[in-house]
PDB file of C-alpha atoms in Angstrom:
ATOM      1  CA  MET F   1      14.867 -85.079   6.277  1.00 79.00           C
ATOM      2  CA  ASP F   2      18.278 -86.575   6.999  1.00 84.00           C
ATOM      3  CA  ILE F   3      21.470 -87.584   5.192  1.00 85.00           C
ATOM      4  CA  ARG F   4      20.241 -91.155   4.802  1.00 88.00           C
ATOM      5  CA  GLN F   5      17.118 -89.997   2.961  1.00 90.00           C
ATOM      6  CA  LEU F   6      19.163 -87.753   0.677  1.00 88.00           C
ATOM      7  CA  ARG F   7      21.272 -90.766  -0.286  1.00 88.00           C
ATOM      8  CA  TYR F   8      18.110 -92.725  -1.015  1.00 90.00           C
ATOM      9  CA  PHE F   9      16.739 -89.903  -3.178  1.00 90.00           C
ATOM     10  CA  LEU F  10      19.972 -89.493  -5.180  1.00 90.00           C
ATOM     11  CA  THR F  11      20.174 -93.228  -5.841  1.00 91.00           C
ATOM     12  CA  ILE F  12      16.561 -93.286  -7.084  1.00 92.00           C
ATOM     13  CA  ALA F  13      17.296 -90.299  -9.327  1.00 91.00           C
ATOM     14  CA  GLN F  14      20.380 -92.015 -10.720  1.00 89.00           C
ATOM     15  CA  GLU F  15      18.724 -95.396 -11.333  1.00 90.00           C
ATOM     16  CA  GLY F  16      15.349 -94.088 -12.558  1.00 90.00           C
ATOM     17  CA  GLN F  17      13.496 -96.956 -10.876  1.00 91.00           C
ATOM     18  CA  ILE F  18      12.667 -97.819  -7.277  1.00 90.00           C
ATOM     19  CA  THR F  19      13.495-101.497  -7.889  1.00 90.00           C
ATOM     20  CA  ARG F  20      16.992-100.834  -9.242  1.00 91.00           C
ATOM     21  CA  ALA F  21      17.652 -98.203  -6.578  1.00 90.00           C
ATOM     22  CA  ALA F  22      16.660-100.627  -3.801  1.00 90.00           C
ATOM     23  CA  LYS F  23      19.019-103.236  -5.237  1.00 90.00           C
ATOM     24  CA  GLN F  24      21.807-100.688  -5.408  1.00 88.00           C
ATOM     25  CA  LEU F  25      21.160 -99.736  -1.760  1.00 90.00           C
ATOM     26  CA  ASN F  26      20.886-103.388  -0.626  1.00 91.00           C
ATOM     27  CA  MET F  27      17.385-102.907   0.760  1.00 92.00           C
ATOM     28  CA  GLU F  28      13.828-103.975  -0.032  1.00 92.00           C
ATOM     29  CA  GLN F  29      11.648-101.932  -2.385  1.00 90.00           C
ATOM     30  CA  PRO F  30       8.685-101.180  -0.016  1.00 91.00           C
ATOM     31  CA  PRO F  31      10.821 -99.419   2.659  1.00 90.00           C
ATOM     32  CA  LEU F  32      12.519 -97.335  -0.022  1.00 91.00           C
ATOM     33  CA  SER F  33       9.153 -96.347  -1.527  1.00 91.00           C
ATOM     34  CA  ARG F  34       7.949 -95.329   1.949  1.00 91.00           C
ATOM     35  CA  GLN F  35      11.040 -93.166   2.500  1.00 91.00           C
ATOM     36  CA  LEU F  36      10.462 -91.384  -0.805  1.00 91.00           C
ATOM     37  CA  LYS F  37       6.807 -90.776   0.090  1.00 91.00           C
ATOM     38  CA  LEU F  38       7.821 -89.399   3.503  1.00 91.00           C
ATOM     39  CA  MET F  39      10.282 -87.006   1.829  1.00 90.00           C
ATOM     40  CA  GLU F  40       7.636 -85.710  -0.561  1.00 89.00           C
ATOM     41  CA  GLU F  41       5.121 -85.276   2.260  1.00 91.00           C
ATOM     42  CA  GLU F  42       7.636 -83.405   4.382  1.00 91.00           C
ATOM     43  CA  LEU F  43       8.583 -81.095   1.502  1.00 90.00           C
ATOM     44  CA  GLY F  44       5.050 -80.755   0.189  1.00 92.00           C
ATOM     45  CA  VAL F  45       6.174 -81.377  -3.409  1.00 92.00           C
ATOM     46  CA  THR F  46       6.327 -84.209  -5.919  1.00 92.00           C
ATOM     47  CA  LEU F  47       9.941 -85.131  -6.635  1.00 92.00           C
ATOM     48  CA  PHE F  48       9.360 -87.612  -9.481  1.00 91.00           C
ATOM     49  CA  ASP F  49       6.971 -87.888 -12.392  1.00 90.00           C
ATOM     50  CA  ARG F  50       5.747 -91.488 -12.194  1.00 88.00           C
ATOM     51  CA  SER F  51       3.713 -91.547 -15.447  1.00 86.00           C
ATOM     52  CA  GLY F  52       6.323 -93.356 -17.566  1.00 81.00           C
ATOM     53  CA  LYS F  53       8.373 -96.530 -17.266  1.00 81.00           C
ATOM     54  CA  GLN F  54      11.246 -94.501 -15.859  1.00 88.00           C
ATOM     55  CA  LEU F  55      10.929 -92.061 -12.982  1.00 91.00           C
ATOM     56  CA  GLN F  56      11.608 -88.532 -14.183  1.00 91.00           C
ATOM     57  CA  LEU F  57      12.645 -85.708 -11.881  1.00 92.00           C
ATOM     58  CA  THR F  58      10.231 -82.810 -11.556  1.00 92.00           C
ATOM     59  CA  HIS F  59      11.594 -79.252 -11.384  1.00 91.00           C
ATOM     60  CA  ALA F  60      11.562 -79.541  -7.588  1.00 91.00           C
ATOM     61  CA  GLY F  61      13.353 -82.876  -7.849  1.00 89.00           C
ATOM     62  CA  GLU F  62      16.046 -81.415 -10.103  1.00 90.00           C
ATOM     63  CA  LEU F  63      16.688 -78.622  -7.612  1.00 89.00           C
ATOM     64  CA  LEU F  64      16.926 -81.072  -4.729  1.00 90.00           C
ATOM     65  CA  GLN F  65      19.248 -83.356  -6.733  1.00 89.00           C
ATOM     66  CA  ASN F  66      21.720 -80.525  -7.366  1.00 84.00           C
ATOM     67  CA  ARG F  67      21.686 -79.322  -3.759  1.00 85.00           C
ATOM     68  CA  ALA F  68      21.697 -82.821  -2.235  1.00 85.00           C
ATOM     69  CA  ALA F  69      24.733 -83.914  -4.249  1.00 82.00           C
ATOM     70  CA  SER F  70      26.649 -80.858  -3.060  1.00 79.00           C
ATOM     71  CA  LEU F  71      25.562 -81.381   0.570  1.00 82.00           C
ATOM     72  CA  LEU F  72      26.571 -85.044   0.550  1.00 83.00           C
ATOM     73  CA  ASN F  73      29.962 -84.201  -0.955  1.00 77.00           C
ATOM     74  CA  GLN F  74      30.587 -81.623   1.779  1.00 76.00           C
ATOM     75  CA  PHE F  75      29.381 -84.056   4.451  1.00 80.00           C
ATOM     76  CA  ASN F  76      31.671 -86.845   3.230  1.00 76.00           C
ATOM     77  CA  GLU F  77      34.638 -84.485   2.899  1.00 69.00           C
ATOM     78  CA  THR F  78      34.061 -83.224   6.453  1.00 73.00           C
ATOM     79  CA  LEU F  79      33.997 -86.792   7.794  1.00 73.00           C
ATOM     80  CA  THR F  80      37.241 -87.551   5.970  1.00 67.00           C
ATOM     81  CA  GLU F  81      38.907 -84.420   7.329  1.00 63.00           C
ATOM     82  CA  VAL F  82      37.836 -85.187  10.913  1.00 67.00           C
ATOM     83  CA  LYS F  83      38.991 -88.823  10.698  1.00 66.00           C
ATOM     84  CA  GLU F  84      42.376 -87.785   9.309  1.00 60.00           C
ATOM     85  CA  ILE F  85      43.130 -85.628  12.344  1.00 53.00           C
ATOM     86  CA  HIS F  86      43.789 -88.795  14.339  1.00 51.00           C
ATOM     87  CA  ALA F  87      44.409 -91.356  11.606  1.00 53.00           C
ATOM     88  CA  GLY F  88      47.317 -89.559   9.968  1.00 55.00           C
ATOM     89  CA  VAL F  89      47.979 -89.644   6.223  1.00 75.00           C
ATOM     90  CA  ARG F  90      46.596 -92.859   4.752  1.00 77.00           C
ATOM     91  CA  GLY F  91      43.909 -94.125   2.401  1.00 83.00           C
ATOM     92  CA  MET F  92      43.664 -93.803  -1.377  1.00 89.00           C
ATOM     93  CA  LEU F  93      44.586 -90.696  -3.379  1.00 93.00           C
ATOM     94  CA  SER F  94      42.865 -90.469  -6.770  1.00 95.00           C
ATOM     95  CA  ILE F  95      44.673 -88.358  -9.354  1.00 97.00           C
ATOM     96  CA  GLY F  96      43.881 -87.536 -12.968  1.00 97.00           C
ATOM     97  CA  ALA F  97      46.365 -86.559 -15.656  1.00 95.00           C
ATOM     98  CA  VAL F  98      46.390 -85.735 -19.330  1.00 92.00           C
ATOM     99  CA  VAL F  99      48.644 -88.159 -21.176  1.00 87.00           C
ATOM    100  CA  SER F 100      51.175 -85.433 -21.949  1.00 87.00           C
ATOM    101  CA  CYS F 101      51.681 -84.897 -18.186  1.00 91.00           C
ATOM    102  CA  ILE F 102      51.954 -88.520 -17.053  1.00 90.00           C
ATOM    103  CA  SER F 103      55.756 -88.243 -16.982  1.00 89.00           C
ATOM    104  CA  LEU F 104      55.491 -85.711 -14.124  1.00 91.00           C
ATOM    105  CA  LEU F 105      53.935 -88.239 -11.736  1.00 94.00           C
ATOM    106  CA  PRO F 106      56.372 -91.153 -11.129  1.00 93.00           C
ATOM    107  CA  GLN F 107      59.102 -89.173  -9.372  1.00 92.00           C
ATOM    108  CA  ARG F 108      56.578 -87.279  -7.231  1.00 94.00           C
ATOM    109  CA  ILE F 109      54.768 -90.463  -6.236  1.00 95.00           C
ATOM    110  CA  HIS F 110      58.118 -92.037  -5.321  1.00 95.00           C
ATOM    111  CA  ILE F 111      59.038 -89.047  -3.118  1.00 93.00           C
ATOM    112  CA  PHE F 112      55.572 -88.983  -1.551  1.00 93.00           C
ATOM    113  CA  ARG F 113      55.570 -92.689  -0.669  1.00 92.00           C
ATOM    114  CA  GLN F 114      58.893 -92.381   1.120  1.00 91.00           C
ATOM    115  CA  HIS F 115      57.087 -90.171   3.647  1.00 88.00           C
ATOM    116  CA  TYR F 116      53.571 -91.650   3.505  1.00 89.00           C
ATOM    117  CA  PRO F 117      53.824 -95.381   2.679  1.00 90.00           C
ATOM    118  CA  GLU F 118      50.262 -96.111   3.827  1.00 86.00           C
ATOM    119  CA  VAL F 119      48.743 -94.077   0.990  1.00 90.00           C
ATOM    120  CA  THR F 120      47.739 -95.933  -2.177  1.00 92.00           C
ATOM    121  CA  PHE F 121      47.038 -94.353  -5.563  1.00 95.00           C
ATOM    122  CA  LYS F 122      44.427 -94.516  -8.278  1.00 96.00           C
ATOM    123  CA  ILE F 123      45.442 -92.739 -11.494  1.00 96.00           C
ATOM    124  CA  ARG F 124      43.032 -91.896 -14.314  1.00 95.00           C
ATOM    125  CA  GLU F 125      44.171 -90.613 -17.711  1.00 92.00           C
ATOM    126  CA  GLY F 126      42.012 -88.474 -19.994  1.00 91.00           C
ATOM    127  CA  ASP F 127      41.540 -85.157 -21.746  1.00 90.00           C
ATOM    128  CA  HIS F 128      40.353 -81.972 -20.040  1.00 92.00           C
ATOM    129  CA  SER F 129      36.681 -82.789 -20.537  1.00 91.00           C
ATOM    130  CA  LEU F 130      36.967 -86.200 -18.897  1.00 93.00           C
ATOM    131  CA  LEU F 131      39.107 -84.893 -16.023  1.00 95.00           C
ATOM    132  CA  ALA F 132      36.663 -82.044 -15.360  1.00 94.00           C
ATOM    133  CA  ASP F 133      33.841 -84.580 -15.145  1.00 93.00           C
ATOM    134  CA  GLN F 134      35.896 -86.791 -12.801  1.00 94.00           C
ATOM    135  CA  LEU F 135      36.699 -83.823 -10.558  1.00 95.00           C
ATOM    136  CA  ASP F 136      33.048 -82.784 -10.481  1.00 90.00           C
ATOM    137  CA  LYS F 137      31.978 -86.306  -9.460  1.00 88.00           C
ATOM    138  CA  ARG F 138      34.753 -86.417  -6.809  1.00 89.00           C
ATOM    139  CA  ASN F 139      36.233 -89.496  -8.492  1.00 92.00           C
ATOM    140  CA  ILE F 140      39.581 -87.682  -8.444  1.00 96.00           C
ATOM    141  CA  GLU F 141      40.895 -84.956  -6.136  1.00 95.00           C
ATOM    142  CA  LEU F 142      43.659 -83.537  -8.303  1.00 97.00           C
ATOM    143  CA  ALA F 143      44.347 -83.284 -12.021  1.00 97.00           C
ATOM    144  CA  VAL F 144      47.803 -82.724 -13.515  1.00 96.00           C
ATOM    145  CA  THR F 145      47.194 -80.988 -16.785  1.00 95.00           C
ATOM    146  CA  ARG F 146      48.236 -78.510 -19.444  1.00 92.00           C
ATOM    147  CA  LEU F 147      46.994 -74.982 -18.899  1.00 92.00           C
ATOM    148  CA  PRO F 148      44.608 -73.356 -19.422  1.00 91.00           C
ATOM    149  CA  PHE F 149      42.312 -76.096 -18.169  1.00 93.00           C
ATOM    150  CA  GLU F 150      39.560 -76.328 -20.778  1.00 89.00           C
ATOM    151  CA  SER F 151      36.345 -77.175 -18.963  1.00 90.00           C
ATOM    152  CA  SER F 152      32.715 -76.453 -19.773  1.00 86.00           C
ATOM    153  CA  PHE F 153      32.203 -75.618 -16.075  1.00 87.00           C
ATOM    154  CA  GLY F 154      34.318 -72.446 -16.408  1.00 88.00           C
ATOM    155  CA  PRO F 155      37.731 -71.498 -14.967  1.00 88.00           C
ATOM    156  CA  GLU F 156      36.283 -69.894 -11.820  1.00 91.00           C
ATOM    157  CA  ARG F 157      35.369 -73.364 -10.555  1.00 92.00           C
ATOM    158  CA  TYR F 158      38.993 -74.445 -10.114  1.00 96.00           C
ATOM    159  CA  ALA F 159      42.027 -73.710  -7.994  1.00 95.00           C
ATOM    160  CA  VAL F 160      45.322 -74.003  -9.876  1.00 95.00           C
ATOM    161  CA  GLN F 161      48.887 -74.552  -8.706  1.00 95.00           C
ATOM    162  CA  PRO F 162      51.175 -73.667 -11.625  1.00 94.00           C
ATOM    163  CA  LEU F 163      54.207 -75.882 -12.269  1.00 93.00           C
ATOM    164  CA  PRO F 164      57.393 -75.040 -14.213  1.00 91.00           C
ATOM    165  CA  SER F 165      56.687 -74.481 -17.903  1.00 89.00           C
ATOM    166  CA  ASP F 166      57.668 -77.132 -20.410  1.00 89.00           C
ATOM    167  CA  PRO F 167      59.461 -76.127 -23.651  1.00 92.00           C
ATOM    168  CA  PHE F 168      58.084 -77.352 -26.957  1.00 94.00           C
ATOM    169  CA  VAL F 169      60.324 -79.497 -29.162  1.00 94.00           C
ATOM    170  CA  ALA F 170      60.096 -80.722 -32.748  1.00 96.00           C
ATOM    171  CA  VAL F 171      59.688 -84.450 -33.326  1.00 96.00           C
ATOM    172  CA  LEU F 172      60.829 -85.855 -36.682  1.00 96.00           C
ATOM    173  CA  PRO F 173      61.256 -89.266 -38.313  1.00 96.00           C
ATOM    174  CA  SER F 174      64.801 -90.643 -38.061  1.00 94.00           C
ATOM    175  CA  SER F 175      64.434 -91.940 -41.621  1.00 93.00           C
ATOM    176  CA  TRP F 176      64.341 -88.511 -43.259  1.00 93.00           C
ATOM    177  CA  ALA F 177      67.747 -88.016 -44.879  1.00 87.00           C
ATOM    178  CA  SER F 178      67.082 -84.303 -45.403  1.00 87.00           C
ATOM    179  CA  THR F 179      67.026 -83.698 -41.636  1.00 88.00           C
ATOM    180  CA  ALA F 180      69.641 -86.231 -40.527  1.00 87.00           C
ATOM    181  CA  ALA F 181      72.393 -83.630 -40.094  1.00 88.00           C
ATOM    182  CA  LEU F 182      70.252 -81.182 -38.139  1.00 89.00           C
ATOM    183  CA  SER F 183      70.762 -80.635 -34.414  1.00 87.00           C
ATOM    184  CA  GLU F 184      67.986 -78.047 -34.242  1.00 93.00           C
ATOM    185  CA  ILE F 185      65.257 -76.785 -36.553  1.00 94.00           C
ATOM    186  CA  SER F 186      63.359 -73.563 -37.181  1.00 94.00           C
ATOM    187  CA  MET F 187      59.621 -73.030 -37.448  1.00 94.00           C
ATOM    188  CA  ARG F 188      60.135 -72.024 -41.102  1.00 94.00           C
ATOM    189  CA  GLU F 189      61.808 -75.346 -41.835  1.00 94.00           C
ATOM    190  CA  LEU F 190      59.053 -77.237 -40.018  1.00 95.00           C
ATOM    191  CA  ALA F 191      56.423 -75.485 -42.126  1.00 95.00           C
ATOM    192  CA  ASP F 192      57.861 -77.236 -45.200  1.00 94.00           C
ATOM    193  CA  TYR F 193      56.993 -80.700 -43.864  1.00 96.00           C
ATOM    194  CA  PRO F 194      53.649 -82.483 -43.380  1.00 97.00           C
ATOM    195  CA  PHE F 195      52.465 -81.697 -39.852  1.00 97.00           C
ATOM    196  CA  LEU F 196      50.585 -83.847 -37.318  1.00 97.00           C
ATOM    197  CA  SER F 197      48.645 -81.943 -34.650  1.00 94.00           C
ATOM    198  CA  LEU F 198      47.525 -83.072 -31.188  1.00 91.00           C
ATOM    199  CA  LYS F 199      43.880 -82.042 -30.876  1.00 87.00           C
ATOM    200  CA  THR F 200      40.593 -83.406 -29.525  1.00 78.00           C
ATOM    201  CA  ASP F 201      37.020 -82.216 -29.943  1.00 73.00           C
ATOM    202  CA  GLN F 202      37.048 -80.785 -26.400  1.00 70.00           C
ATOM    203  CA  THR F 203      40.721 -79.850 -25.985  1.00 74.00           C
ATOM    204  CA  ILE F 204      42.270 -77.514 -28.537  1.00 83.00           C
ATOM    205  CA  GLY F 205      44.567 -75.306 -26.442  1.00 84.00           C
ATOM    206  CA  MET F 206      47.865 -77.003 -27.347  1.00 87.00           C
ATOM    207  CA  HIS F 207      46.911 -77.178 -31.031  1.00 90.00           C
ATOM    208  CA  GLU F 208      46.087 -73.471 -31.105  1.00 91.00           C
ATOM    209  CA  ARG F 209      49.282 -72.568 -29.237  1.00 90.00           C
ATOM    210  CA  VAL F 210      51.435 -74.344 -31.832  1.00 93.00           C
ATOM    211  CA  ILE F 211      49.493 -72.972 -34.823  1.00 93.00           C
ATOM    212  CA  GLN F 212      49.755 -69.481 -33.315  1.00 92.00           C
ATOM    213  CA  GLU F 213      53.540 -69.816 -33.169  1.00 93.00           C
ATOM    214  CA  PHE F 214      53.649 -70.706 -36.857  1.00 94.00           C
ATOM    215  CA  LYS F 215      51.426 -67.751 -37.740  1.00 93.00           C
ATOM    216  CA  ARG F 216      53.517 -65.398 -35.599  1.00 90.00           C
ATOM    217  CA  GLY F 217      56.302 -65.993 -38.124  1.00 90.00           C
ATOM    218  CA  GLY F 218      53.961 -65.545 -41.086  1.00 93.00           C
ATOM    219  CA  LEU F 219      53.870 -69.314 -41.675  1.00 94.00           C
ATOM    220  CA  GLU F 220      51.082 -71.781 -42.378  1.00 94.00           C
ATOM    221  CA  PRO F 221      51.762 -75.412 -41.386  1.00 95.00           C
ATOM    222  CA  ARG F 222      50.650 -78.213 -43.713  1.00 94.00           C
ATOM    223  CA  VAL F 223      48.444 -80.054 -41.227  1.00 95.00           C
ATOM    224  CA  ILE F 224      47.690 -83.499 -42.686  1.00 96.00           C
ATOM    225  CA  CYS F 225      46.327 -85.097 -39.530  1.00 95.00           C
ATOM    226  CA  GLU F 226      44.640 -84.056 -36.276  1.00 93.00           C
ATOM    227  CA  CYS F 227      44.719 -86.748 -33.612  1.00 91.00           C
ATOM    228  CA  SER F 228      43.733 -87.005 -29.937  1.00 87.00           C
ATOM    229  CA  SER F 229      46.386 -89.614 -29.085  1.00 89.00           C
ATOM    230  CA  VAL F 230      50.042 -88.768 -28.432  1.00 90.00           C
ATOM    231  CA  ALA F 231      50.997 -92.429 -28.956  1.00 91.00           C
ATOM    232  CA  ILE F 232      49.344 -92.542 -32.388  1.00 94.00           C
ATOM    233  CA  ILE F 233      50.952 -89.278 -33.486  1.00 95.00           C
ATOM    234  CA  LEU F 234      54.396 -90.531 -32.470  1.00 95.00           C
ATOM    235  CA  ALA F 235      53.778 -93.818 -34.282  1.00 95.00           C
ATOM    236  CA  LEU F 236      52.906 -91.841 -37.424  1.00 97.00           C
ATOM    237  CA  VAL F 237      56.079 -89.785 -37.055  1.00 97.00           C
ATOM    238  CA  ALA F 238      58.135 -92.974 -36.637  1.00 96.00           C
ATOM    239  CA  GLU F 239      56.609 -94.272 -39.873  1.00 96.00           C
ATOM    240  CA  GLY F 240      57.783 -91.146 -41.701  1.00 96.00           C
ATOM    241  CA  ILE F 241      54.309 -89.649 -42.232  1.00 97.00           C
ATOM    242  CA  GLY F 242      55.161 -86.200 -40.897  1.00 97.00           C
ATOM    243  CA  THR F 243      56.491 -84.088 -38.029  1.00 97.00           C
ATOM    244  CA  THR F 244      54.897 -82.790 -34.858  1.00 97.00           C
ATOM    245  CA  ILE F 245      55.577 -80.379 -31.997  1.00 96.00           C
ATOM    246  CA  LEU F 246      55.076 -81.567 -28.417  1.00 94.00           C
ATOM    247  CA  PRO F 247      56.120 -80.517 -24.897  1.00 93.00           C
ATOM    248  CA  GLU F 248      59.582 -81.880 -24.128  1.00 91.00           C
ATOM    249  CA  SER F 249      58.470 -83.848 -21.048  1.00 90.00           C
ATOM    250  CA  VAL F 250      56.072 -85.908 -23.166  1.00 89.00           C
ATOM    251  CA  MET F 251      58.954 -87.704 -24.865  1.00 88.00           C
ATOM    252  CA  SER F 252      60.144 -89.342 -21.646  1.00 82.00           C
ATOM    253  CA  SER F 253      56.845 -91.245 -21.432  1.00 81.00           C
ATOM    254  CA  PHE F 254      57.147 -92.889 -24.855  1.00 83.00           C
ATOM    255  CA  ALA F 255      59.996 -95.218 -25.867  1.00 81.00           C
ATOM    256  CA  ILE F 256      59.219 -95.185 -29.594  1.00 87.00           C
ATOM    257  CA  PRO F 257      62.114 -95.923 -31.999  1.00 90.00           C
ATOM    258  CA  ASN F 258      62.787 -94.164 -35.298  1.00 94.00           C
ATOM    259  CA  ILE F 259      62.040 -90.649 -34.072  1.00 95.00           C
ATOM    260  CA  ARG F 260      64.291 -87.683 -33.293  1.00 94.00           C
ATOM    261  CA  THR F 261      63.708 -84.745 -30.996  1.00 94.00           C
ATOM    262  CA  LEU F 262      65.146 -81.349 -31.947  1.00 95.00           C
ATOM    263  CA  SER F 263      65.105 -77.999 -30.209  1.00 93.00           C
ATOM    264  CA  ILE F 264      63.300 -75.244 -32.097  1.00 94.00           C
ATOM    265  CA  THR F 265      65.198 -72.113 -33.088  1.00 91.00           C
ATOM    266  CA  SER F 266      63.607 -68.753 -33.885  1.00 75.00           C
ATOM    267  CA  ALA F 267      60.877 -69.558 -31.391  1.00 74.00           C
ATOM    268  CA  ASP F 268      60.704 -69.544 -27.621  1.00 74.00           C
ATOM    269  CA  PHE F 269      57.352 -70.896 -26.599  1.00 84.00           C
ATOM    270  CA  GLN F 270      56.424 -72.993 -23.610  1.00 89.00           C
ATOM    271  CA  SER F 271      53.604 -75.278 -22.572  1.00 90.00           C
ATOM    272  CA  ASP F 272      52.130 -74.199 -19.245  1.00 92.00           C
ATOM    273  CA  VAL F 273      51.486 -76.972 -16.725  1.00 94.00           C
ATOM    274  CA  GLY F 274      49.585 -77.052 -13.448  1.00 95.00           C
ATOM    275  CA  ILE F 275      47.649 -79.043 -10.880  1.00 97.00           C
ATOM    276  CA  VAL F 276      43.915 -78.355 -10.772  1.00 97.00           C
ATOM    277  CA  TRP F 277      41.272 -79.084  -8.143  1.00 96.00           C
ATOM    278  CA  LEU F 278      37.788 -77.882  -7.233  1.00 95.00           C
ATOM    279  CA  LYS F 279      37.738 -74.666  -5.211  1.00 92.00           C
ATOM    280  CA  ASP F 280      34.782 -75.868  -3.129  1.00 84.00           C
ATOM    281  CA  HIS F 281      36.423 -79.215  -2.369  1.00 83.00           C
ATOM    282  CA  VAL F 282      38.194 -79.635   0.964  1.00 81.00           C
ATOM    283  CA  LEU F 283      41.385 -81.462   0.001  1.00 88.00           C
ATOM    284  CA  SER F 284      42.337 -84.494   2.053  1.00 86.00           C
ATOM    285  CA  ASN F 285      45.604 -84.460   3.975  1.00 85.00           C
ATOM    286  CA  ARG F 286      47.090 -86.870   1.459  1.00 89.00           C
ATOM    287  CA  ALA F 287      46.175 -84.564  -1.447  1.00 93.00           C
ATOM    288  CA  ARG F 288      47.657 -81.527   0.304  1.00 90.00           C
ATOM    289  CA  HIS F 289      50.888 -83.387   1.070  1.00 91.00           C
ATOM    290  CA  PHE F 290      51.080 -84.636  -2.502  1.00 95.00           C
ATOM    291  CA  LEU F 291      50.816 -81.035  -3.722  1.00 94.00           C
ATOM    292  CA  ASP F 292      53.764 -80.205  -1.466  1.00 92.00           C
ATOM    293  CA  THR F 293      56.020 -82.600  -3.417  1.00 92.00           C
ATOM    294  CA  PHE F 294      55.767 -80.284  -6.416  1.00 89.00           C
ATOM    295  CA  ILE F 295      56.963 -77.201  -4.562  1.00 79.00           C
ATOM    296  CA  GLU F 296      59.736 -78.650  -2.411  1.00 60.00           C
TER     297      GLU F 296
END
């Protein structure tokens, strides 16, 4: 069995049909069917259950799929690493980021491109669940995110480079006359206003951190809305619906009028930030050099 056959097998498993897999591989169906038969004969097992309209992996097929995907990833990463020894730093760097960390990227990309102008970028935005999936599929190499990184795969799967912590700030509507004279605000004062919380079904760390800070002072916020979108929450604040608490760096990414940002007294809590990647992934030269821009 060789790398080519493993690619054939994984494509068949993904498509569920020989016909679709052959089209995806730009080859005829009979040669692909023969390759699958040769693989099964060599292994002495049946890899697919062919009784239904869709091919279904057998237990042996599932095991091979998991191992083959890992082997192909390592093979491709090794080829990339070898090529880069002579080619220098070039190609495309794919990065993921949670929306609250997008503001950390522009300056670093600008610095990076001054040294490595032949590198292009692909940037994907999403919550922790989406970024974990993108890392696992090797669609991105790095993810800039709030910590801890909430992934169903478990924290032991990732390497983390911590970045400077980001202080939380209060965000209020400019239209509220009762807060117009304030230059800062306490958690107790915030507890008196309707509160909007940033939270998704998969990512609850920031929500819990903020609620914990309220409870540490014996307070219970009046949460009237939980929302997964920073932009929507800020639009609601601008409309005078309520207040929110967000990391300070988030505000530089959103030019939304009719909101005010105040420092929070009687509380000193930070949002931890970091860059995450797979421990078993050999980072490309471009990814390693991009990491260096954060520690220079």
